[in-house]
Amino acid sequence: METPKTPTPIEHRIREGLSRLDSVLRSEDWVRARAAGLNPTQHAILEYLMGRAEGAAVRDIAFQLGVSQPTATESIAALERKSLVVKHASTVDKRAVDVCLTEAGSAAVMTGDPAPGALEQAAGKLSDSDKEHLLMTLVTMIKRLQDAGAIPIQRMCVSCRHFRPYAHAGAAKPHHCAFVNAAFGQRDLRIECRDHSMADPSLQAATWGAFHKG
Ligand code: SF4
């Protein structure tokens, strides 16, 4: 078949590119999960629970992982049998249960080769400005997906009530984290921060506006 003279829309080719990266991630996830004696879904649940001392509801875990609630429930039951997670009554809703990591569960997440995988190594070969640009693009894409309801709100700086974008305009480290009371640069933006505290919707909108304007 003749190669078409015009390529498919750029959005389609971006998706193709991301899917190639996803296949590398999936294969690395398999290796790390196997090292811990788990399957990738079980391992991803333990990773999600890391740094969430209060635990998480089954439906939130399922939404985060992009799996059905029955699949999440089944994986959580397997983790419970291995004593890697425990369930307890939710502090928010007494009728609900939250799933929490045990000490053995934390240890299982840390099992495996801590060396950077192929994707991190490839990212390491980008120039500093390309890395920063890519991080910004990822933050923006994640924000758009959150707004569309395709993924849950992530613990990123841009949705955190401690984030003060461009509080130090013109400085090498223009942003400020009120939690640790320190300036930080564009390249230090978090995608997953344990100290994240959700800003209310109006503050999130104002923060995003200030961040993008800057
Ligand atoms: S607490 Fe974490 S997520 Fe919030 S602004 Fe500071 S570094 Fe960013």
PDB file of C-alpha atoms in Angstrom, residues 31-211:
ATOM      1  CA  VAL A  31       9.502  -6.681  36.220  1.00  0.00           C
ATOM      2  CA  ARG A  32       9.106  -4.617  39.413  1.00  0.00           C
ATOM      3  CA  ALA A  33       5.862  -6.347  40.376  1.00  0.00           C
ATOM      4  CA  ARG A  34       7.345  -9.795  39.789  1.00  0.00           C
ATOM      5  CA  ALA A  35      10.320  -8.928  42.027  1.00  0.00           C
ATOM      6  CA  ALA A  36       7.800  -8.254  44.819  1.00  0.00           C
ATOM      7  CA  GLY A  37       5.861 -11.456  44.077  1.00  0.00           C
ATOM      8  CA  LEU A  38       2.837  -9.496  42.842  1.00  0.00           C
ATOM      9  CA  ASN A  39       1.035  -8.738  39.624  1.00  0.00           C
ATOM     10  CA  PRO A  40       1.191  -5.176  38.173  1.00  0.00           C
ATOM     11  CA  THR A  41      -2.277  -4.191  39.458  1.00  0.00           C
ATOM     12  CA  GLN A  42      -1.464  -5.323  43.007  1.00  0.00           C
ATOM     13  CA  HIS A  43       1.878  -3.500  42.859  1.00  0.00           C
ATOM     14  CA  ALA A  44       0.231  -0.330  41.508  1.00  0.00           C
ATOM     15  CA  ILE A  45      -2.251  -0.411  44.424  1.00  0.00           C
ATOM     16  CA  LEU A  46       0.596  -0.551  46.948  1.00  0.00           C
ATOM     17  CA  GLU A  47       2.350   2.341  45.153  1.00  0.00           C
ATOM     18  CA  TYR A  48      -0.844   4.403  45.213  1.00  0.00           C
ATOM     19  CA  LEU A  49      -1.216   3.818  48.966  1.00  0.00           C
ATOM     20  CA  MET A  50       2.376   4.899  49.703  1.00  0.00           C
ATOM     21  CA  GLY A  51       2.308   8.238  51.504  1.00  0.00           C
ATOM     22  CA  ARG A  52      -1.457   8.022  52.062  1.00  0.00           C
ATOM     23  CA  ALA A  53      -1.436   7.296  55.781  1.00  0.00           C
ATOM     24  CA  GLU A  54      -5.201   7.766  55.946  1.00  0.00           C
ATOM     25  CA  GLY A  55      -5.640   5.078  53.277  1.00  0.00           C
ATOM     26  CA  ALA A  56      -7.983   5.222  50.296  1.00  0.00           C
ATOM     27  CA  ALA A  57     -11.447   4.006  49.351  1.00  0.00           C
ATOM     28  CA  VAL A  58     -11.753   1.094  46.913  1.00  0.00           C
ATOM     29  CA  ARG A  59     -13.577   3.265  44.349  1.00  0.00           C
ATOM     30  CA  ASP A  60     -10.756   5.872  44.446  1.00  0.00           C
ATOM     31  CA  ILE A  61      -8.145   3.160  43.983  1.00  0.00           C
ATOM     32  CA  ALA A  62     -10.097   1.728  41.034  1.00  0.00           C
ATOM     33  CA  PHE A  63     -10.498   5.187  39.416  1.00  0.00           C
ATOM     34  CA  GLN A  64      -6.812   5.986  39.880  1.00  0.00           C
ATOM     35  CA  LEU A  65      -5.714   2.721  38.288  1.00  0.00           C
ATOM     36  CA  GLY A  66      -8.313   2.822  35.528  1.00  0.00           C
ATOM     37  CA  VAL A  67      -9.740  -0.591  36.492  1.00  0.00           C
ATOM     38  CA  SER A  68     -13.234  -1.705  37.485  1.00  0.00           C
ATOM     39  CA  GLN A  69     -14.216  -1.801  41.176  1.00  0.00           C
ATOM     40  CA  PRO A  70     -14.547  -5.629  41.127  1.00  0.00           C
ATOM     41  CA  THR A  71     -10.988  -5.901  39.747  1.00  0.00           C
ATOM     42  CA  ALA A  72      -9.691  -3.524  42.434  1.00  0.00           C
ATOM     43  CA  THR A  73     -11.641  -5.411  45.129  1.00  0.00           C
ATOM     44  CA  GLU A  74     -10.177  -8.733  43.994  1.00  0.00           C
ATOM     45  CA  SER A  75      -6.610  -7.372  43.977  1.00  0.00           C
ATOM     46  CA  ILE A  76      -7.081  -5.759  47.401  1.00  0.00           C
ATOM     47  CA  ALA A  77      -8.357  -9.070  48.800  1.00  0.00           C
ATOM     48  CA  ALA A  78      -5.215 -10.799  47.485  1.00  0.00           C
ATOM     49  CA  LEU A  79      -3.029  -8.121  49.103  1.00  0.00           C
ATOM     50  CA  GLU A  80      -4.950  -8.492  52.354  1.00  0.00           C
ATOM     51  CA  ARG A  81      -4.308 -12.255  52.376  1.00  0.00           C
ATOM     52  CA  LYS A  82      -0.588 -11.484  52.035  1.00  0.00           C
ATOM     53  CA  SER A  83      -0.876  -8.970  54.951  1.00  0.00           C
ATOM     54  CA  LEU A  84       0.323  -6.151  52.678  1.00  0.00           C
ATOM     55  CA  VAL A  85      -2.794  -4.008  53.249  1.00  0.00           C
ATOM     56  CA  VAL A  86      -5.466  -3.754  55.936  1.00  0.00           C
ATOM     57  CA  LYS A  87      -8.971  -2.334  55.857  1.00  0.00           C
ATOM     58  CA  HIS A  88     -10.452  -0.099  58.506  1.00  0.00           C
ATOM     59  CA  ALA A  89     -13.530   2.071  58.923  1.00  0.00           C
ATOM     60  CA  SER A  90     -13.274   5.314  56.973  1.00  0.00           C
ATOM     61  CA  THR A  91     -12.725   8.436  59.052  1.00  0.00           C
ATOM     62  CA  VAL A  92     -14.949  10.332  56.602  1.00  0.00           C
ATOM     63  CA  ASP A  93     -17.846   7.869  56.179  1.00  0.00           C
ATOM     64  CA  LYS A  94     -18.371   5.327  58.980  1.00  0.00           C
ATOM     65  CA  ARG A  95     -20.242   2.988  56.587  1.00  0.00           C
ATOM     66  CA  ALA A  96     -17.266   2.855  54.202  1.00  0.00           C
ATOM     67  CA  VAL A  97     -13.869   1.215  54.560  1.00  0.00           C
ATOM     68  CA  ASP A  98     -10.457   2.553  53.648  1.00  0.00           C
ATOM     69  CA  VAL A  99      -7.537   0.426  52.536  1.00  0.00           C
ATOM     70  CA  CYS A 100      -4.166   1.118  54.184  1.00  0.00           C
ATOM     71  CA  LEU A 101      -0.650  -0.087  53.598  1.00  0.00           C
ATOM     72  CA  THR A 102       1.002  -2.259  56.261  1.00  0.00           C
ATOM     73  CA  GLU A 103       4.736  -2.176  57.040  1.00  0.00           C
ATOM     74  CA  ALA A 104       5.145  -5.319  54.940  1.00  0.00           C
ATOM     75  CA  GLY A 105       3.251  -3.560  52.126  1.00  0.00           C
ATOM     76  CA  SER A 106       5.649  -0.577  52.236  1.00  0.00           C
ATOM     77  CA  ALA A 107       8.603  -2.946  52.140  1.00  0.00           C
ATOM     78  CA  ALA A 108       7.115  -4.775  49.141  1.00  0.00           C
ATOM     79  CA  VAL A 109       6.857  -1.509  47.156  1.00  0.00           C
ATOM     80  CA  MET A 110      10.559  -0.874  47.742  1.00  0.00           C
ATOM     81  CA  THR A 111      11.503  -4.359  46.544  1.00  0.00           C
ATOM     82  CA  GLY A 112      13.268  -4.669  43.225  1.00  0.00           C
ATOM     83  CA  ASP A 113      15.922  -2.872  41.250  1.00  0.00           C
ATOM     84  CA  PRO A 114      15.923   0.817  42.215  1.00  0.00           C
ATOM     85  CA  ALA A 115      18.025   1.725  39.142  1.00  0.00           C
ATOM     86  CA  PRO A 116      16.303   4.027  36.630  1.00  0.00           C
ATOM     87  CA  GLY A 117      14.434   2.120  33.944  1.00  0.00           C
ATOM     88  CA  ALA A 118      14.803   2.617  30.176  1.00  0.00           C
ATOM     89  CA  LEU A 119      12.311   5.498  30.095  1.00  0.00           C
ATOM     90  CA  GLU A 120      14.071   7.463  32.839  1.00  0.00           C
ATOM     91  CA  GLN A 121      17.413   6.816  31.163  1.00  0.00           C
ATOM     92  CA  ALA A 122      16.068   8.144  27.856  1.00  0.00           C
ATOM     93  CA  ALA A 123      14.651  11.218  29.640  1.00  0.00           C
ATOM     94  CA  GLY A 124      18.044  11.708  31.276  1.00  0.00           C
ATOM     95  CA  LYS A 125      19.591  12.188  27.841  1.00  0.00           C
ATOM     96  CA  LEU A 126      17.331  15.158  27.008  1.00  0.00           C
ATOM     97  CA  SER A 127      18.705  18.676  27.422  1.00  0.00           C
ATOM     98  CA  ASP A 128      17.708  20.482  30.638  1.00  0.00           C
ATOM     99  CA  SER A 129      15.355  22.790  28.742  1.00  0.00           C
ATOM    100  CA  ASP A 130      13.732  19.845  26.915  1.00  0.00           C
ATOM    101  CA  LYS A 131      13.191  18.038  30.240  1.00  0.00           C
ATOM    102  CA  GLU A 132      11.564  21.130  31.712  1.00  0.00           C
ATOM    103  CA  HIS A 133       9.417  21.622  28.624  1.00  0.00           C
ATOM    104  CA  LEU A 134       8.312  17.973  28.721  1.00  0.00           C
ATOM    105  CA  LEU A 135       7.465  18.193  32.432  1.00  0.00           C
ATOM    106  CA  MET A 136       5.354  21.307  31.779  1.00  0.00           C
ATOM    107  CA  THR A 137       3.583  19.567  28.900  1.00  0.00           C
ATOM    108  CA  LEU A 138       2.843  16.554  31.106  1.00  0.00           C
ATOM    109  CA  VAL A 139       1.482  18.742  33.907  1.00  0.00           C
ATOM    110  CA  THR A 140      -0.759  20.507  31.385  1.00  0.00           C
ATOM    111  CA  MET A 141      -1.976  17.245  29.829  1.00  0.00           C
ATOM    112  CA  ILE A 142      -2.729  15.743  33.254  1.00  0.00           C
ATOM    113  CA  LYS A 143      -4.612  18.900  34.236  1.00  0.00           C
ATOM    114  CA  ARG A 144      -6.706  18.732  31.037  1.00  0.00           C
ATOM    115  CA  LEU A 145      -7.514  15.049  31.672  1.00  0.00           C
ATOM    116  CA  GLN A 146      -8.511  15.855  35.262  1.00  0.00           C
ATOM    117  CA  ASP A 147     -10.785  18.652  34.051  1.00  0.00           C
ATOM    118  CA  ALA A 148     -12.391  16.216  31.599  1.00  0.00           C
ATOM    119  CA  GLY A 149     -12.980  13.711  34.426  1.00  0.00           C
ATOM    120  CA  ALA A 150     -10.832  11.112  32.652  1.00  0.00           C
ATOM    121  CA  ILE A 151      -8.511  10.730  35.651  1.00  0.00           C
ATOM    122  CA  PRO A 152      -8.805  11.672  39.331  1.00  0.00           C
ATOM    123  CA  ILE A 153      -7.155  14.822  40.691  1.00  0.00           C
ATOM    124  CA  GLN A 154      -3.479  14.084  41.114  1.00  0.00           C
ATOM    125  CA  ARG A 155      -1.329  15.349  43.961  1.00  0.00           C
ATOM    126  CA  MET A 156       0.362  17.962  41.748  1.00  0.00           C
ATOM    127  CA  CYS A 157       1.546  21.426  42.818  1.00  0.00           C
ATOM    128  CA  VAL A 158      -0.971  23.082  40.504  1.00  0.00           C
ATOM    129  CA  SER A 159      -3.912  21.752  42.570  1.00  0.00           C
ATOM    130  CA  CYS A 160      -2.262  22.268  45.969  1.00  0.00           C
ATOM    131  CA  ARG A 161      -3.317  24.979  48.393  1.00  0.00           C
ATOM    132  CA  HIS A 162       0.332  25.510  49.344  1.00  0.00           C
ATOM    133  CA  PHE A 163       1.383  26.420  45.796  1.00  0.00           C
ATOM    134  CA  ARG A 164       2.184  30.079  45.052  1.00  0.00           C
ATOM    135  CA  PRO A 165       3.017  30.271  41.326  1.00  0.00           C
ATOM    136  CA  TYR A 166       5.460  33.025  40.367  1.00  0.00           C
ATOM    137  CA  ALA A 167       5.587  34.370  43.905  1.00  0.00           C
ATOM    138  CA  HIS A 168       9.223  35.249  43.089  1.00  0.00           C
ATOM    139  CA  ALA A 169       8.724  36.497  39.509  1.00  0.00           C
ATOM    140  CA  GLY A 170      11.977  36.905  37.593  1.00  0.00           C
ATOM    141  CA  ALA A 171      13.966  34.683  39.970  1.00  0.00           C
ATOM    142  CA  ALA A 172      15.606  31.408  38.916  1.00  0.00           C
ATOM    143  CA  LYS A 173      13.201  29.684  41.320  1.00  0.00           C
ATOM    144  CA  PRO A 174       9.981  31.606  40.691  1.00  0.00           C
ATOM    145  CA  HIS A 175       7.466  29.426  42.580  1.00  0.00           C
ATOM    146  CA  HIS A 176       6.896  29.074  46.306  1.00  0.00           C
ATOM    147  CA  CYS A 177       5.739  26.168  48.449  1.00  0.00           C
ATOM    148  CA  ALA A 178       4.061  27.505  51.585  1.00  0.00           C
ATOM    149  CA  PHE A 179       4.193  24.061  53.209  1.00  0.00           C
ATOM    150  CA  VAL A 180       7.996  24.040  53.442  1.00  0.00           C
ATOM    151  CA  ASN A 181       8.231  27.832  53.006  1.00  0.00           C
ATOM    152  CA  ALA A 182      10.757  27.630  50.191  1.00  0.00           C
ATOM    153  CA  ALA A 183      11.153  28.786  46.600  1.00  0.00           C
ATOM    154  CA  PHE A 184      11.397  26.223  43.831  1.00  0.00           C
ATOM    155  CA  GLY A 185      11.923  26.181  40.088  1.00  0.00           C
ATOM    156  CA  GLN A 186       9.866  25.023  37.142  1.00  0.00           C
ATOM    157  CA  ARG A 187      11.826  21.780  36.967  1.00  0.00           C
ATOM    158  CA  ASP A 188      10.876  20.987  40.596  1.00  0.00           C
ATOM    159  CA  LEU A 189       7.110  20.919  39.984  1.00  0.00           C
ATOM    160  CA  ARG A 190       5.622  17.786  41.591  1.00  0.00           C
ATOM    161  CA  ILE A 191       3.371  15.297  39.861  1.00  0.00           C
ATOM    162  CA  GLU A 192       2.918  13.242  43.049  1.00  0.00           C
ATOM    163  CA  CYS A 193       3.616  14.990  46.372  1.00  0.00           C
ATOM    164  CA  ARG A 194       2.887  13.409  49.735  1.00  0.00           C
ATOM    165  CA  ASP A 195       2.468  16.821  51.355  1.00  0.00           C
ATOM    166  CA  HIS A 196      -0.121  17.887  48.784  1.00  0.00           C
ATOM    167  CA  SER A 197      -3.242  19.432  50.254  1.00  0.00           C
ATOM    168  CA  MET A 198      -6.153  19.912  47.866  1.00  0.00           C
ATOM    169  CA  ALA A 199      -7.054  23.533  47.149  1.00  0.00           C
ATOM    170  CA  ASP A 200     -10.745  24.327  46.851  1.00  0.00           C
ATOM    171  CA  PRO A 201     -12.021  24.664  43.241  1.00  0.00           C
ATOM    172  CA  SER A 202     -11.900  28.471  43.176  1.00  0.00           C
ATOM    173  CA  LEU A 203      -8.322  28.530  44.474  1.00  0.00           C
ATOM    174  CA  GLN A 204      -7.337  25.822  41.981  1.00  0.00           C
ATOM    175  CA  ALA A 205      -8.745  27.895  39.119  1.00  0.00           C
ATOM    176  CA  ALA A 206      -6.957  31.044  40.314  1.00  0.00           C
ATOM    177  CA  THR A 207      -3.676  29.150  40.802  1.00  0.00           C
ATOM    178  CA  TRP A 208      -3.884  27.584  37.355  1.00  0.00           C
ATOM    179  CA  GLY A 209      -4.611  30.980  35.794  1.00  0.00           C
ATOM    180  CA  ALA A 210      -1.617  32.582  37.545  1.00  0.00           C
ATOM    181  CA  PHE A 211       0.599  29.632  36.673  1.00  0.00           C
TER     182      PHE A 211
END
